[in-house]
């Protein structure tokens, strides 16, 4: 798990949302900008390259439905499926990240 400054997290997440014009993008960025400058972010990448594409699609869900659910359920800052690296990036506090990874592994093992 990597630790990042608020500025790095904002820049990184903003780059991932560059294609998105939805109000959700602005809400996420406004939230990140509202945090104190000393806020630290944690990110963990979970490789899903060992799983069949059909399973990964089920884990992500249509339009990221299940990743959005995971974000809300575990109070994460941001969850992103990186198609180029074939991994799921999870941003949030340490405990939330660990809990969400446990949930993802649980979901994968039940498919």
Short mmCIF file of N, CA, C and O in Angstrom, two decimals:
data_model
loop_
_atom_site.label_atom_id
_atom_site.label_comp_id
_atom_site.label_asym_id
_atom_site.label_seq_id
_atom_site.Cartn_x
_atom_site.Cartn_y
_atom_site.Cartn_z
N UNK A 1 0.85 -1.17 0.00
CA UNK A 1 0.00 0.00 0.00
C UNK A 1 0.90 1.23 0.00
O UNK A 1 1.84 1.30 0.76
N UNK A 2 0.59 2.16 -0.87
CA UNK A 2 1.37 3.38 -0.99
C UNK A 2 0.65 4.54 -0.32
O UNK A 2 -0.58 4.62 -0.33
N UNK A 3 1.43 5.45 0.25
CA UNK A 3 0.89 6.66 0.86
C UNK A 3 1.23 7.84 -0.04
O UNK A 3 2.35 7.95 -0.54
N UNK A 4 0.24 8.74 -0.24
CA UNK A 4 0.43 9.88 -1.13
C UNK A 4 -0.07 11.16 -0.49
O UNK A 4 -0.97 11.14 0.36
N UNK A 5 0.47 12.28 -0.95
CA UNK A 5 0.00 13.59 -0.51
C UNK A 5 -1.36 13.88 -1.13
O UNK A 5 -1.75 13.26 -2.12
N UNK A 6 -2.05 14.85 -0.56
CA UNK A 6 -3.36 15.24 -1.10
C UNK A 6 -3.21 15.71 -2.54
O UNK A 6 -3.99 15.34 -3.41
N UNK A 7 -2.18 16.52 -2.81
CA UNK A 7 -1.99 17.05 -4.16
C UNK A 7 -1.76 15.93 -5.18
O UNK A 7 -2.33 15.95 -6.26
N UNK A 8 -0.94 14.95 -4.82
CA UNK A 8 -0.69 13.83 -5.74
C UNK A 8 -1.98 13.05 -5.97
O UNK A 8 -2.29 12.68 -7.10
N UNK A 9 -2.74 12.81 -4.90
CA UNK A 9 -4.00 12.06 -5.02
C UNK A 9 -4.98 12.80 -5.93
O UNK A 9 -5.59 12.19 -6.80
N UNK A 10 -5.10 14.10 -5.74
CA UNK A 10 -6.01 14.89 -6.58
C UNK A 10 -5.59 14.79 -8.04
O UNK A 10 -6.41 14.54 -8.92
N UNK A 11 -4.31 14.97 -8.29
CA UNK A 11 -3.80 14.92 -9.67
C UNK A 11 -4.03 13.53 -10.28
O UNK A 11 -4.48 13.41 -11.43
N UNK A 12 -3.74 12.51 -9.54
CA UNK A 12 -3.87 11.15 -10.04
C UNK A 12 -5.34 10.81 -10.33
O UNK A 12 -5.67 10.27 -11.38
N UNK A 13 -6.21 11.12 -9.40
CA UNK A 13 -7.64 10.83 -9.57
C UNK A 13 -8.23 11.69 -10.69
O UNK A 13 -9.02 11.22 -11.50
N UNK A 14 -7.80 12.94 -10.77
CA UNK A 14 -8.28 13.82 -11.83
C UNK A 14 -7.90 13.27 -13.20
O UNK A 14 -8.71 13.30 -14.13
N UNK A 15 -6.70 12.75 -13.34
CA UNK A 15 -6.28 12.15 -14.61
C UNK A 15 -7.16 10.96 -14.97
O UNK A 15 -7.49 10.75 -16.13
N UNK A 16 -7.53 10.16 -14.00
CA UNK A 16 -8.36 8.99 -14.26
C UNK A 16 -9.79 9.38 -14.62
O UNK A 16 -10.49 8.64 -15.27
N UNK A 17 -10.21 10.54 -14.16
CA UNK A 17 -11.57 11.01 -14.44
C UNK A 17 -11.64 11.98 -15.62
O UNK A 17 -12.69 12.54 -15.89
N UNK A 18 -10.54 12.15 -16.32
CA UNK A 18 -10.50 13.16 -17.38
C UNK A 18 -11.53 12.92 -18.49
O UNK A 18 -12.00 13.85 -19.11
N UNK A 19 -11.89 11.66 -18.72
CA UNK A 19 -12.85 11.35 -19.78
C UNK A 19 -14.29 11.59 -19.34
O UNK A 19 -15.20 11.63 -20.14
N UNK A 20 -14.49 11.75 -18.06
CA UNK A 20 -15.83 11.79 -17.47
C UNK A 20 -16.31 13.23 -17.32
O UNK A 20 -15.62 14.06 -16.74
N UNK A 21 -17.51 13.52 -17.82
CA UNK A 21 -18.08 14.86 -17.69
C UNK A 21 -19.26 14.90 -16.73
O UNK A 21 -19.99 15.86 -16.71
N UNK A 22 -19.44 13.86 -15.97
CA UNK A 22 -20.61 13.78 -15.11
C UNK A 22 -20.44 14.64 -13.86
O UNK A 22 -19.32 14.98 -13.47
N UNK A 23 -21.55 14.99 -13.22
CA UNK A 23 -21.48 15.74 -11.96
C UNK A 23 -20.70 14.97 -10.88
O UNK A 23 -20.10 15.56 -10.01
N UNK A 24 -20.69 13.66 -11.00
CA UNK A 24 -19.96 12.82 -10.04
C UNK A 24 -18.48 13.20 -10.02
O UNK A 24 -17.86 13.28 -8.97
N UNK A 25 -17.91 13.46 -11.18
CA UNK A 25 -16.50 13.86 -11.29
C UNK A 25 -16.25 15.12 -10.48
O UNK A 25 -15.31 15.20 -9.70
N UNK A 26 -17.11 16.12 -10.67
CA UNK A 26 -16.95 17.38 -9.95
C UNK A 26 -17.13 17.20 -8.46
O UNK A 26 -16.43 17.82 -7.67
N UNK A 27 -18.07 16.35 -8.06
CA UNK A 27 -18.29 16.09 -6.63
C UNK A 27 -17.05 15.47 -5.99
O UNK A 27 -16.65 15.86 -4.89
N UNK A 28 -16.45 14.52 -6.68
CA UNK A 28 -15.24 13.87 -6.16
C UNK A 28 -14.11 14.88 -6.03
O UNK A 28 -13.45 14.97 -4.99
N UNK A 29 -13.89 15.65 -7.07
CA UNK A 29 -12.79 16.63 -7.05
C UNK A 29 -13.04 17.72 -6.02
O UNK A 29 -12.11 18.14 -5.32
N UNK A 30 -14.28 18.18 -5.90
CA UNK A 30 -14.60 19.19 -4.87
C UNK A 30 -14.34 18.65 -3.47
O UNK A 30 -13.81 19.35 -2.61
N UNK A 31 -14.72 17.39 -3.25
CA UNK A 31 -14.47 16.76 -1.95
C UNK A 31 -12.97 16.70 -1.67
O UNK A 31 -12.52 17.06 -0.58
N UNK A 32 -12.19 16.27 -2.63
CA UNK A 32 -10.74 16.16 -2.43
C UNK A 32 -10.11 17.51 -2.15
O UNK A 32 -9.25 17.63 -1.28
N UNK A 33 -10.55 18.55 -2.87
CA UNK A 33 -10.02 19.89 -2.66
C UNK A 33 -10.44 20.47 -1.31
O UNK A 33 -9.75 21.35 -0.77
N UNK A 34 -11.54 19.99 -0.75
CA UNK A 34 -12.02 20.52 0.53
C UNK A 34 -11.24 19.97 1.73
O UNK A 34 -11.35 20.50 2.83
N UNK A 35 -10.47 18.92 1.53
CA UNK A 35 -9.72 18.31 2.63
C UNK A 35 -8.50 19.16 2.97
O UNK A 35 -7.94 19.84 2.11
N UNK A 36 -8.06 19.09 4.23
CA UNK A 36 -6.87 19.86 4.62
C UNK A 36 -5.65 19.45 3.79
O UNK A 36 -5.52 18.28 3.40
N UNK A 37 -4.75 20.40 3.52
CA UNK A 37 -3.56 20.10 2.71
C UNK A 37 -2.67 19.00 3.29
O UNK A 37 -1.92 18.36 2.56
N UNK A 38 -2.76 18.78 4.57
CA UNK A 38 -1.92 17.75 5.21
C UNK A 38 -2.51 16.36 5.12
O UNK A 38 -1.90 15.39 5.57
N UNK A 39 -3.70 16.23 4.53
CA UNK A 39 -4.35 14.93 4.40
C UNK A 39 -3.47 13.99 3.58
O UNK A 39 -2.92 14.37 2.56
N UNK A 40 -3.33 12.76 4.07
CA UNK A 40 -2.57 11.73 3.37
C UNK A 40 -3.56 10.72 2.79
O UNK A 40 -4.58 10.41 3.40
N UNK A 41 -3.25 10.23 1.62
CA UNK A 41 -4.09 9.24 0.95
C UNK A 41 -3.32 7.94 0.81
O UNK A 41 -2.11 7.94 0.64
N UNK A 42 -4.05 6.86 0.83
CA UNK A 42 -3.46 5.55 0.64
C UNK A 42 -4.10 4.92 -0.59
O UNK A 42 -5.28 5.10 -0.86
N UNK A 43 -3.28 4.17 -1.32
CA UNK A 43 -3.76 3.51 -2.52
C UNK A 43 -3.18 2.11 -2.58
O UNK A 43 -2.00 1.90 -2.28
N UNK A 44 -4.01 1.18 -2.95
CA UNK A 44 -3.57 -0.20 -3.13
C UNK A 44 -4.09 -0.66 -4.48
O UNK A 44 -5.26 -0.49 -4.79
N UNK A 45 -3.21 -1.23 -5.27
CA UNK A 45 -3.61 -1.81 -6.56
C UNK A 45 -3.76 -3.30 -6.39
O UNK A 45 -2.87 -3.96 -5.84
N UNK A 46 -4.87 -3.80 -6.84
CA UNK A 46 -5.17 -5.23 -6.76
C UNK A 46 -5.22 -5.78 -8.17
O UNK A 46 -6.12 -5.45 -8.94
N UNK A 47 -4.22 -6.60 -8.52
CA UNK A 47 -4.17 -7.17 -9.86
C UNK A 47 -5.29 -8.20 -10.03
O UNK A 47 -5.53 -9.02 -9.15
N UNK A 48 -5.96 -8.13 -11.17
CA UNK A 48 -6.99 -9.11 -11.50
C UNK A 48 -6.64 -9.83 -12.80
O UNK A 48 -7.49 -10.46 -13.42
N UNK A 49 -5.37 -9.75 -13.18
CA UNK A 49 -4.92 -10.34 -14.44
C UNK A 49 -5.02 -11.86 -14.46
O UNK A 49 -5.08 -12.46 -15.52
N UNK A 50 -5.05 -12.47 -13.29
CA UNK A 50 -5.13 -13.94 -13.24
C UNK A 50 -6.55 -14.47 -13.42
O UNK A 50 -6.75 -15.68 -13.52
N UNK A 51 -7.51 -13.57 -13.46
CA UNK A 51 -8.91 -13.99 -13.55
C UNK A 51 -9.43 -13.83 -14.98
O UNK A 51 -9.01 -12.93 -15.70
N UNK A 52 -10.37 -14.68 -15.37
CA UNK A 52 -10.96 -14.55 -16.71
C UNK A 52 -11.67 -13.21 -16.88
O UNK A 52 -12.22 -12.66 -15.91
N UNK A 53 -11.67 -12.69 -18.08
CA UNK A 53 -12.29 -11.41 -18.37
C UNK A 53 -13.75 -11.37 -17.96
O UNK A 53 -14.22 -10.36 -17.42
N UNK A 54 -14.49 -12.45 -18.18
CA UNK A 54 -15.91 -12.48 -17.78
C UNK A 54 -16.08 -12.27 -16.29
O UNK A 54 -17.00 -11.59 -15.85
N UNK A 55 -15.20 -12.86 -15.48
CA UNK A 55 -15.27 -12.70 -14.03
C UNK A 55 -14.95 -11.26 -13.64
O UNK A 55 -15.64 -10.66 -12.80
N UNK A 56 -13.95 -10.67 -14.26
CA UNK A 56 -13.58 -9.29 -13.97
C UNK A 56 -14.74 -8.35 -14.30
O UNK A 56 -15.06 -7.45 -13.53
N UNK A 57 -15.40 -8.61 -15.43
CA UNK A 57 -16.57 -7.79 -15.80
C UNK A 57 -17.66 -7.89 -14.74
O UNK A 57 -18.33 -6.91 -14.43
N UNK A 58 -17.86 -9.08 -14.18
CA UNK A 58 -18.86 -9.26 -13.13
C UNK A 58 -18.45 -8.52 -11.85
O UNK A 58 -19.30 -7.95 -11.17
N UNK A 59 -17.17 -8.54 -11.54
CA UNK A 59 -16.68 -7.86 -10.34
C UNK A 59 -16.84 -6.35 -10.47
O UNK A 59 -17.25 -5.68 -9.53
N UNK A 60 -16.53 -5.82 -11.64
CA UNK A 60 -16.63 -4.38 -11.88
C UNK A 60 -18.09 -3.96 -12.00
O UNK A 60 -18.52 -2.97 -11.41
N UNK A 61 -18.88 -4.72 -12.75
CA UNK A 61 -20.29 -4.40 -12.96
C UNK A 61 -20.47 -3.44 -14.12
O UNK A 61 -19.53 -2.75 -14.54
N UNK A 62 -21.69 -3.38 -14.61
CA UNK A 62 -22.03 -2.48 -15.71
C UNK A 62 -21.81 -1.04 -15.27
O UNK A 62 -22.33 -0.61 -14.23
N UNK A 63 -21.03 -0.29 -16.03
CA UNK A 63 -20.67 1.10 -15.71
C UNK A 63 -20.05 1.23 -14.32
O UNK A 63 -20.22 2.25 -13.64
N UNK A 64 -19.35 0.18 -13.87
CA UNK A 64 -18.68 0.22 -12.58
C UNK A 64 -19.61 0.09 -11.39
O UNK A 64 -19.25 0.46 -10.26
N UNK A 65 -20.80 -0.47 -11.62
CA UNK A 65 -21.83 -0.53 -10.57
C UNK A 65 -21.29 -1.11 -9.26
O UNK A 65 -21.49 -0.55 -8.19
N UNK A 66 -20.62 -2.26 -9.33
CA UNK A 66 -20.17 -2.92 -8.10
C UNK A 66 -18.99 -2.22 -7.47
O UNK A 66 -18.83 -2.25 -6.25
N UNK A 67 -18.17 -1.55 -8.27
CA UNK A 67 -17.08 -0.77 -7.69
C UNK A 67 -17.63 0.46 -6.98
O UNK A 67 -17.13 0.86 -5.93
N UNK A 68 -18.69 1.05 -7.53
CA UNK A 68 -19.34 2.18 -6.86
C UNK A 68 -19.94 1.71 -5.54
O UNK A 68 -19.82 2.39 -4.52
N UNK A 69 -20.56 0.54 -5.56
CA UNK A 69 -21.13 -0.03 -4.34
C UNK A 69 -20.03 -0.29 -3.30
O UNK A 69 -20.20 0.02 -2.12
N UNK A 70 -18.92 -0.82 -3.75
CA UNK A 70 -17.78 -1.08 -2.86
C UNK A 70 -17.28 0.23 -2.25
O UNK A 70 -16.97 0.28 -1.05
N UNK A 71 -17.22 1.28 -3.04
CA UNK A 71 -16.78 2.59 -2.57
C UNK A 71 -17.68 3.09 -1.43
O UNK A 71 -17.18 3.54 -0.39
N UNK A 72 -18.97 2.98 -1.62
CA UNK A 72 -19.92 3.45 -0.61
C UNK A 72 -19.90 2.54 0.62
O UNK A 72 -19.83 3.02 1.76
N UNK A 73 -19.93 1.24 0.39
CA UNK A 73 -20.00 0.27 1.48
C UNK A 73 -18.81 0.38 2.43
O UNK A 73 -18.95 0.22 3.64
N UNK A 74 -17.63 0.68 1.89
CA UNK A 74 -16.42 0.71 2.71
C UNK A 74 -15.89 2.13 2.93
O UNK A 74 -14.77 2.31 3.42
N UNK A 75 -16.69 3.12 2.57
CA UNK A 75 -16.33 4.52 2.79
C UNK A 75 -14.95 4.85 2.17
O UNK A 75 -14.09 5.45 2.82
N UNK A 76 -14.78 4.42 0.94
CA UNK A 76 -13.53 4.66 0.22
C UNK A 76 -13.59 6.02 -0.47
O UNK A 76 -14.67 6.55 -0.71
N UNK A 77 -12.43 6.55 -0.80
CA UNK A 77 -12.39 7.82 -1.54
C UNK A 77 -12.63 7.60 -3.03
O UNK A 77 -13.31 8.39 -3.67
N UNK A 78 -12.09 6.50 -3.56
CA UNK A 78 -12.16 6.30 -5.00
C UNK A 78 -11.76 4.87 -5.32
O UNK A 78 -10.83 4.34 -4.71
N UNK A 79 -12.45 4.25 -6.26
CA UNK A 79 -12.09 2.92 -6.75
C UNK A 79 -12.12 2.99 -8.27
O UNK A 79 -13.06 3.53 -8.86
N UNK A 80 -11.08 2.45 -8.88
CA UNK A 80 -10.93 2.57 -10.33
C UNK A 80 -10.43 1.26 -10.90
O UNK A 80 -9.50 0.66 -10.38
N UNK A 81 -11.04 0.81 -12.00
CA UNK A 81 -10.52 -0.34 -12.72
C UNK A 81 -9.63 0.17 -13.83
O UNK A 81 -10.08 0.86 -14.74
N UNK A 82 -8.34 -0.12 -13.76
CA UNK A 82 -7.37 0.29 -14.76
C UNK A 82 -7.29 -0.80 -15.82
O UNK A 82 -6.70 -1.86 -15.59
N UNK A 83 -7.87 -0.54 -16.99
CA UNK A 83 -7.93 -1.54 -18.06
C UNK A 83 -6.55 -1.83 -18.64
O UNK A 83 -6.29 -2.94 -19.08
N UNK A 84 -5.67 -0.82 -18.65
CA UNK A 84 -4.33 -1.03 -19.21
C UNK A 84 -3.49 -1.96 -18.33
O UNK A 84 -2.79 -2.82 -18.83
N UNK A 85 -3.56 -1.76 -17.03
CA UNK A 85 -2.78 -2.57 -16.08
C UNK A 85 -3.55 -3.79 -15.60
O UNK A 85 -3.00 -4.64 -14.92
N UNK A 86 -4.83 -3.84 -15.93
CA UNK A 86 -5.73 -4.91 -15.51
C UNK A 86 -5.69 -5.09 -13.99
O UNK A 86 -5.42 -6.17 -13.46
N UNK A 87 -5.93 -3.97 -13.31
CA UNK A 87 -5.94 -3.99 -11.84
C UNK A 87 -7.01 -3.03 -11.34
O UNK A 87 -7.49 -2.17 -12.08
N UNK A 88 -7.38 -3.21 -10.09
CA UNK A 88 -8.34 -2.33 -9.43
C UNK A 88 -7.55 -1.48 -8.46
O UNK A 88 -6.84 -2.00 -7.60
N UNK A 89 -7.64 -0.16 -8.61
CA UNK A 89 -7.00 0.78 -7.70
C UNK A 89 -8.00 1.19 -6.64
O UNK A 89 -9.12 1.58 -6.96
N UNK A 90 -7.59 1.11 -5.39
CA UNK A 90 -8.47 1.45 -4.28
C UNK A 90 -7.82 2.56 -3.47
O UNK A 90 -6.71 2.41 -2.98
N UNK A 91 -8.52 3.69 -3.35
CA UNK A 91 -8.04 4.86 -2.62
C UNK A 91 -8.90 5.06 -1.37
O UNK A 91 -10.12 5.01 -1.45
N UNK A 92 -8.26 5.28 -0.24
CA UNK A 92 -8.99 5.55 1.00
C UNK A 92 -8.06 5.42 2.19
O UNK A 92 -6.84 5.44 2.05
N UNK A 93 -8.66 5.27 3.38
CA UNK A 93 -7.81 5.05 4.55
C UNK A 93 -7.45 3.57 4.62
O UNK A 93 -8.06 2.73 3.96
N UNK A 94 -6.45 3.27 5.41
CA UNK A 94 -5.91 1.90 5.45
C UNK A 94 -6.98 0.86 5.79
O UNK A 94 -7.09 -0.17 5.14
N UNK A 95 -7.74 1.10 6.84
CA UNK A 95 -8.74 0.12 7.28
C UNK A 95 -9.77 -0.13 6.19
O UNK A 95 -10.15 -1.27 5.91
N UNK A 96 -10.25 0.94 5.56
CA UNK A 96 -11.25 0.79 4.50
C UNK A 96 -10.69 0.01 3.32
O UNK A 96 -11.39 -0.80 2.72
N UNK A 97 -9.44 0.25 3.00
CA UNK A 97 -8.81 -0.47 1.89
C UNK A 97 -8.71 -1.96 2.22
O UNK A 97 -9.07 -2.81 1.41
N UNK A 98 -8.23 -2.28 3.42
CA UNK A 98 -8.13 -3.69 3.81
C UNK A 98 -9.49 -4.37 3.78
O UNK A 98 -9.64 -5.49 3.28
N UNK A 99 -10.51 -3.71 4.31
CA UNK A 99 -11.86 -4.29 4.33
C UNK A 99 -12.39 -4.50 2.91
O UNK A 99 -13.02 -5.52 2.61
N UNK A 100 -12.14 -3.54 2.04
CA UNK A 100 -12.65 -3.65 0.66
C UNK A 100 -11.93 -4.77 -0.10
O UNK A 100 -12.56 -5.47 -0.89
N UNK A 101 -10.64 -4.94 0.15
CA UNK A 101 -9.91 -6.03 -0.50
C UNK A 101 -10.45 -7.37 -0.03
O UNK A 101 -10.62 -8.30 -0.83
N UNK A 102 -10.74 -7.47 1.25
CA UNK A 102 -11.34 -8.70 1.78
C UNK A 102 -12.67 -8.97 1.08
O UNK A 102 -12.96 -10.10 0.68
N UNK A 103 -13.49 -7.94 0.90
CA UNK A 103 -14.78 -8.07 0.21
C UNK A 103 -14.58 -8.52 -1.23
O UNK A 103 -15.30 -9.40 -1.72
N UNK A 104 -13.62 -7.93 -1.92
CA UNK A 104 -13.36 -8.31 -3.31
C UNK A 104 -12.91 -9.76 -3.40
O UNK A 104 -13.41 -10.51 -4.26
N UNK A 105 -12.02 -10.19 -2.53
CA UNK A 105 -11.58 -11.58 -2.54
C UNK A 105 -12.73 -12.53 -2.24
O UNK A 105 -12.86 -13.60 -2.84
N UNK A 106 -13.59 -12.12 -1.33
CA UNK A 106 -14.78 -12.92 -1.00
C UNK A 106 -15.68 -13.07 -2.23
O UNK A 106 -16.15 -14.15 -2.56
N UNK A 107 -15.92 -11.95 -2.93
CA UNK A 107 -16.77 -11.98 -4.12
C UNK A 107 -16.16 -12.84 -5.23
O UNK A 107 -16.85 -13.57 -5.91
N UNK A 108 -14.85 -12.73 -5.39
CA UNK A 108 -14.16 -13.51 -6.42
C UNK A 108 -14.26 -15.00 -6.10
O UNK A 108 -14.54 -15.81 -6.99
N UNK A 109 -14.07 -15.36 -4.85
CA UNK A 109 -14.09 -16.78 -4.48
C UNK A 109 -15.48 -17.40 -4.60
O UNK A 109 -15.60 -18.62 -4.68
N UNK A 110 -16.52 -16.58 -4.62
CA UNK A 110 -17.89 -17.09 -4.73
C UNK A 110 -18.42 -17.07 -6.16
O UNK A 110 -19.59 -17.29 -6.39
N UNK A 111 -17.56 -16.78 -7.11
CA UNK A 111 -17.98 -16.81 -8.53
C UNK A 111 -17.48 -18.05 -9.19
O UNK A 111 -16.54 -18.63 -9.06
#
